[in-house]
Tab-separated table of C-alpha atoms in Angstrom:
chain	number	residue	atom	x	y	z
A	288	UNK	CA	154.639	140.222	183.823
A	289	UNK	CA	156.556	136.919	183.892
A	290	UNK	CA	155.246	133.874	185.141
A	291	UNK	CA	156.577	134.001	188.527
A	292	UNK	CA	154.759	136.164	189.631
A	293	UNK	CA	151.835	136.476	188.120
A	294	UNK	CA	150.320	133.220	187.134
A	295	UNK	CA	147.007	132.002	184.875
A	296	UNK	CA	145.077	128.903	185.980
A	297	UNK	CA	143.920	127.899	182.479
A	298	UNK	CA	147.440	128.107	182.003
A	299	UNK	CA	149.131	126.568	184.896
A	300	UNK	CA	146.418	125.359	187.559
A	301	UNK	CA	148.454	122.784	189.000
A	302	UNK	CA	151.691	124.053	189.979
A	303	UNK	CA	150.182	127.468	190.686
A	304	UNK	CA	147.665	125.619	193.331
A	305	UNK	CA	150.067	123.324	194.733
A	306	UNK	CA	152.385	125.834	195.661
A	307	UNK	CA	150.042	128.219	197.538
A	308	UNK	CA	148.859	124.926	199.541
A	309	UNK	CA	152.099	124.094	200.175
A	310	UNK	CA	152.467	128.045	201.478
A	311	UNK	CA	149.696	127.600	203.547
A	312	UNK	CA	149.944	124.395	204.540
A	313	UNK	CA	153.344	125.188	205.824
A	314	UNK	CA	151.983	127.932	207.811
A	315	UNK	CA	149.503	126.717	209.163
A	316	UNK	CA	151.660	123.882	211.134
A	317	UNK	CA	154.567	125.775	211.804
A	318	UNK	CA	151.652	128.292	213.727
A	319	UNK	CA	150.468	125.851	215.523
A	320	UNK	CA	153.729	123.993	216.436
A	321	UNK	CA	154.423	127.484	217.725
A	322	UNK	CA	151.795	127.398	219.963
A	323	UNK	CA	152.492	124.008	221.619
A	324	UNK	CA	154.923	125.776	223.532
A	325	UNK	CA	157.694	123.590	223.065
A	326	UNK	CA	160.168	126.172	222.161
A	327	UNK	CA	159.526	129.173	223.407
A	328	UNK	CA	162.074	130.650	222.973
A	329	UNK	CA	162.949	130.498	219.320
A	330	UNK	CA	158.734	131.746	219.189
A	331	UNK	CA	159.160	135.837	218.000
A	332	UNK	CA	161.799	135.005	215.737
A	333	UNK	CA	160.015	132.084	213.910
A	334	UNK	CA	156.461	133.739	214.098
A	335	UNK	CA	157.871	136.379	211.944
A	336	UNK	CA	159.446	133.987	209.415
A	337	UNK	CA	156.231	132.349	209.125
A	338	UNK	CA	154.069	135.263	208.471
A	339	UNK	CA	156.602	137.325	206.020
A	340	UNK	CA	156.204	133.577	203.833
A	341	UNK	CA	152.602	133.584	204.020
A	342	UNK	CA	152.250	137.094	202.896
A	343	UNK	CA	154.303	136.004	199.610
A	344	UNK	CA	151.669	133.351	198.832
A	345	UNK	CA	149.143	136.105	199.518
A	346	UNK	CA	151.127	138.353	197.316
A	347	UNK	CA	150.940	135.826	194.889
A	348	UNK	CA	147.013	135.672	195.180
A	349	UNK	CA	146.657	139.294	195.379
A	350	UNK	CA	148.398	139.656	191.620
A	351	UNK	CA	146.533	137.149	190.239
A	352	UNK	CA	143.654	138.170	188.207
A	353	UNK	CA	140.435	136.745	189.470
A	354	UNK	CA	139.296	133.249	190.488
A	355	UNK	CA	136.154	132.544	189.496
A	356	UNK	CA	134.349	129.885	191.106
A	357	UNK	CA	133.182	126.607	189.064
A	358	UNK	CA	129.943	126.552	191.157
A	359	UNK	CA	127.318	129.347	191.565
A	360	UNK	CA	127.217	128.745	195.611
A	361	UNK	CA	130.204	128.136	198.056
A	362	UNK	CA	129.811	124.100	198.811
A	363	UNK	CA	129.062	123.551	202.961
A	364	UNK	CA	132.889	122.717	204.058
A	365	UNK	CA	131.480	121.813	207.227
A	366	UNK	CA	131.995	123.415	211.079
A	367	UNK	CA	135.039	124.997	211.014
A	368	UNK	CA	137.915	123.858	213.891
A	369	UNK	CA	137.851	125.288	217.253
A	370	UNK	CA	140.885	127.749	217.292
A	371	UNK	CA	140.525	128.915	220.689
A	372	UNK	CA	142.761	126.640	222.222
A	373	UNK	CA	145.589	127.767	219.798
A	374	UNK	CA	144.875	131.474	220.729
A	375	UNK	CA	145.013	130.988	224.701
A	376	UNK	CA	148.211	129.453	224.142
A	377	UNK	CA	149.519	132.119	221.844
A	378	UNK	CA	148.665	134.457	224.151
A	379	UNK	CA	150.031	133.450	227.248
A	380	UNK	CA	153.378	132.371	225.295
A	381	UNK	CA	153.690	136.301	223.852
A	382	UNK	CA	152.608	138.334	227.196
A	383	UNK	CA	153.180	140.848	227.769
A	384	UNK	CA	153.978	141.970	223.803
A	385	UNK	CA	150.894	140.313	222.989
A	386	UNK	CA	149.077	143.445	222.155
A	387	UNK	CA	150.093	146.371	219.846
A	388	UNK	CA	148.575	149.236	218.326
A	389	UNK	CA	147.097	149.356	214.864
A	390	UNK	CA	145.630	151.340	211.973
A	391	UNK	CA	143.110	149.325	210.003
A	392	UNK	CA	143.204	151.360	206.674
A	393	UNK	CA	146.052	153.473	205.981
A	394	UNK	CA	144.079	155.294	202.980
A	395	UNK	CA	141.545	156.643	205.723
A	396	UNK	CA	142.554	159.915	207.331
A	397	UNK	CA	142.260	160.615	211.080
A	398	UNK	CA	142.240	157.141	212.039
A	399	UNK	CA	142.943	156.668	215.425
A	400	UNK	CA	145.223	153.376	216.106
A	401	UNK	CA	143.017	150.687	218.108
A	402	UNK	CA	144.468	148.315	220.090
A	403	UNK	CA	145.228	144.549	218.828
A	404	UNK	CA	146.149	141.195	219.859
A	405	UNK	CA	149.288	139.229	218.093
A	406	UNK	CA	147.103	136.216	219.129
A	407	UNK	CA	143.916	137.214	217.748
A	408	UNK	CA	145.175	137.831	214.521
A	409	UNK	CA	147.166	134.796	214.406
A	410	UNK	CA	143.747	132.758	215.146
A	411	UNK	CA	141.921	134.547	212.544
A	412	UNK	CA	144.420	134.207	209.831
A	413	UNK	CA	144.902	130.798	210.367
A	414	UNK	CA	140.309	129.929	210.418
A	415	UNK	CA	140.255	131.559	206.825
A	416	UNK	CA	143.278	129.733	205.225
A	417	UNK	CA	142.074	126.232	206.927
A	418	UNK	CA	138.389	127.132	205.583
A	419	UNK	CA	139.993	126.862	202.049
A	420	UNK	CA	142.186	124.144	202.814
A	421	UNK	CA	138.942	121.676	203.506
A	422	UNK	CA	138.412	122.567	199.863
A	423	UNK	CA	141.408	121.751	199.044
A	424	UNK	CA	141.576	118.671	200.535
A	425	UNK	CA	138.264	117.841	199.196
A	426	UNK	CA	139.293	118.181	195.217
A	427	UNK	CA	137.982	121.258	194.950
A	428	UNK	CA	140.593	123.143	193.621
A	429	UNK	CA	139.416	126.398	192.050
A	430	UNK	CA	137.060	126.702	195.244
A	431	UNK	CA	139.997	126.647	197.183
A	432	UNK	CA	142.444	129.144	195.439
A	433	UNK	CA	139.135	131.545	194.733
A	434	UNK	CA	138.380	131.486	198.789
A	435	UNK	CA	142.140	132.533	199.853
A	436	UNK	CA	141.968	134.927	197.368
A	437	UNK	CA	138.790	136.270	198.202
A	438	UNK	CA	139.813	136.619	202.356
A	439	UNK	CA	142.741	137.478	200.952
A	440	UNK	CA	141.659	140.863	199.930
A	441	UNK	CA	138.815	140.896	202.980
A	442	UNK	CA	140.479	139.497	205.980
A	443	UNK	CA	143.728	137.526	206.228
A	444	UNK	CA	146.072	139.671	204.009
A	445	UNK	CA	145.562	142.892	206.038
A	446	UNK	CA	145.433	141.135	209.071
A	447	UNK	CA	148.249	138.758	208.736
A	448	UNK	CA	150.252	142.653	207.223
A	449	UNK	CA	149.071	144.133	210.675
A	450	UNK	CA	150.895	141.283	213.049
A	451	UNK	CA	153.987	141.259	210.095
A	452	UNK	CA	154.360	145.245	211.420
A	453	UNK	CA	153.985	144.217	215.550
A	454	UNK	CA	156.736	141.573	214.893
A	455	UNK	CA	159.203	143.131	213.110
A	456	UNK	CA	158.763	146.359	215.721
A	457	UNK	CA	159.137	144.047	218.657
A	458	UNK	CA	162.427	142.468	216.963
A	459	UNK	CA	163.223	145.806	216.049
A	460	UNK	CA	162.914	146.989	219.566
A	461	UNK	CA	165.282	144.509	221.273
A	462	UNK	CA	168.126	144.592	218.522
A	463	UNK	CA	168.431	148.538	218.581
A	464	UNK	CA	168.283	148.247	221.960
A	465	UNK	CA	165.184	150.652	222.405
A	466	UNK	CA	162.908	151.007	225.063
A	467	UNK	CA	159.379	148.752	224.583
A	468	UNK	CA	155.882	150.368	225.316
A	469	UNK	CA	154.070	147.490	227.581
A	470	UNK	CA	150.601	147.412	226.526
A	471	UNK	CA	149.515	144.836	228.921
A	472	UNK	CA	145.906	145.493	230.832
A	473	UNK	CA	144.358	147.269	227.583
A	474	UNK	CA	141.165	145.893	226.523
A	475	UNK	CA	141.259	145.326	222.778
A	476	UNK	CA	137.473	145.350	222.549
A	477	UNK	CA	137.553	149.368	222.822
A	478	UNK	CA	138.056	152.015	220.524
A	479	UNK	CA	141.178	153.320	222.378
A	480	UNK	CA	142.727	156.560	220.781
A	481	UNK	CA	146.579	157.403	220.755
A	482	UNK	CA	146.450	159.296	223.428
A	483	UNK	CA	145.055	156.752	226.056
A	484	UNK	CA	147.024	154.198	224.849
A	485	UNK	CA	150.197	156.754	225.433
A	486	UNK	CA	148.649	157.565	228.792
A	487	UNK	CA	148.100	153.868	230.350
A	488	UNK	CA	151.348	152.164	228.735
A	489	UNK	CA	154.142	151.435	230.474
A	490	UNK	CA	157.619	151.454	229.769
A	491	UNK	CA	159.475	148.088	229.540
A	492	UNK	CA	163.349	147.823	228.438
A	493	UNK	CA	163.650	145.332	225.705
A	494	UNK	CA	166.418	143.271	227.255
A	495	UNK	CA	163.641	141.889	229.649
A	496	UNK	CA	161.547	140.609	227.446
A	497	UNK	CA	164.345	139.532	224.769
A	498	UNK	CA	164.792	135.765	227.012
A	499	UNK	CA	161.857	134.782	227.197
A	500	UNK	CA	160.772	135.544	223.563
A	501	UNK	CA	163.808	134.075	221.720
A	502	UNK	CA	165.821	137.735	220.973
A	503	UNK	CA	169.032	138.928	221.690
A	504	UNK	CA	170.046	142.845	221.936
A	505	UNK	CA	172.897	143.314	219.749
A	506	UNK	CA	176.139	144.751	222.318
């Protein structure tokens, strides 16, 4: 496997690390310049630049064979940054496509989908990659690239995949010109099956929402 995409740290630690902080880094910003609500309506479209990006540094991590910690125990990086704010204002900007439906492990049979939130996952994506970023920032280097690695695998990569899907169905949605399934007033804290979901969702044409969220419908 060349280089590019798969990488060794004895071999290359520097450019290897700097460019999955500059990934992440990137993301991280853009996400939350997103969020200020200044341009709504370039949001949908740049939400789902951002994310497919990310998912190539955690593509990147994913290939890579294992980081091993230098120290035996992760050091304290200290309370981690409110991100609550960020997903209010995610949410409100992305009603009412703000939650989709979702199958947490493809390789399990029978799973029903569960309902999710765009802005949920967007808030926890973005706590795991700034919990290795304080490492980062902080020298420690391995620690860093061993911890996005790690979540990775456990958290961010399947849950950053999951909101990668809802966006580029939504986008989908208004450029074919295909009716939208409105999941607005579902709580996301129960197990909802398919067929409830199918039985309380509305139906929304996708030139409504296509304004307000930065899309156009192809004539």
């Amino acid at each position: 496997m060349s280089d590019a995409t798969l990488h060794s740290t004895t071999q290359y630690p520097d450019d290897f690390a700097v460019q999955i902080a500059d990934q992440i880094e990137s993301f991280l910003v853009a996400v939350t310049e997103v969020a200020r609500g200044d341009e709504p309506d370039s949001a949908v479209p740049f939400l789902l630049l951002e994310v497919s990006q990310l998912l190539l540094a955690g593509g990147r991590l994913g290939a890579h064979e294992d980081i091993v910690p230098e120290e035996r125990y992760e050091p304290d990086p200290g309370p981690e940054p409110d991100v609550d704010e960020l997903r209010e204002r995610l949410a409100l900007m992305l009603d009412p496509v703000d939650i989709y439906s979702e199958v947490f492990d493809p390789y399990e049979p029978r799973k029903a989908p569960v309902p999710a939130r765009i802005s949920d996952d967007l808030a926890d994506v973005i706590t795991d990659l700034r919990h290795g970023m304080v490492h980062y920032r902080a020298g420690r280097i391995t620690e860093a690239l061993w911890w996005w690695q790690f979540s990775y695998f456990s958290n961010w990569g399947s849950t950053a995949s999951a909101t990668l899907r809802a966006l580029q169905s939504l986008v989908a949605h208004v450029r074919l010109n295909q009716p939208l399934e409105e999941l607005d007033g579902l709580d996301t804290d129960q197990g909802l099956g398919d067929e409830i979901l199918a039985e309380e969702a509305g139906r929304v044409m996708a030139q409504e929402i296509a304004g307000p969220l930065g899309l156009r419908s192809v004539p």
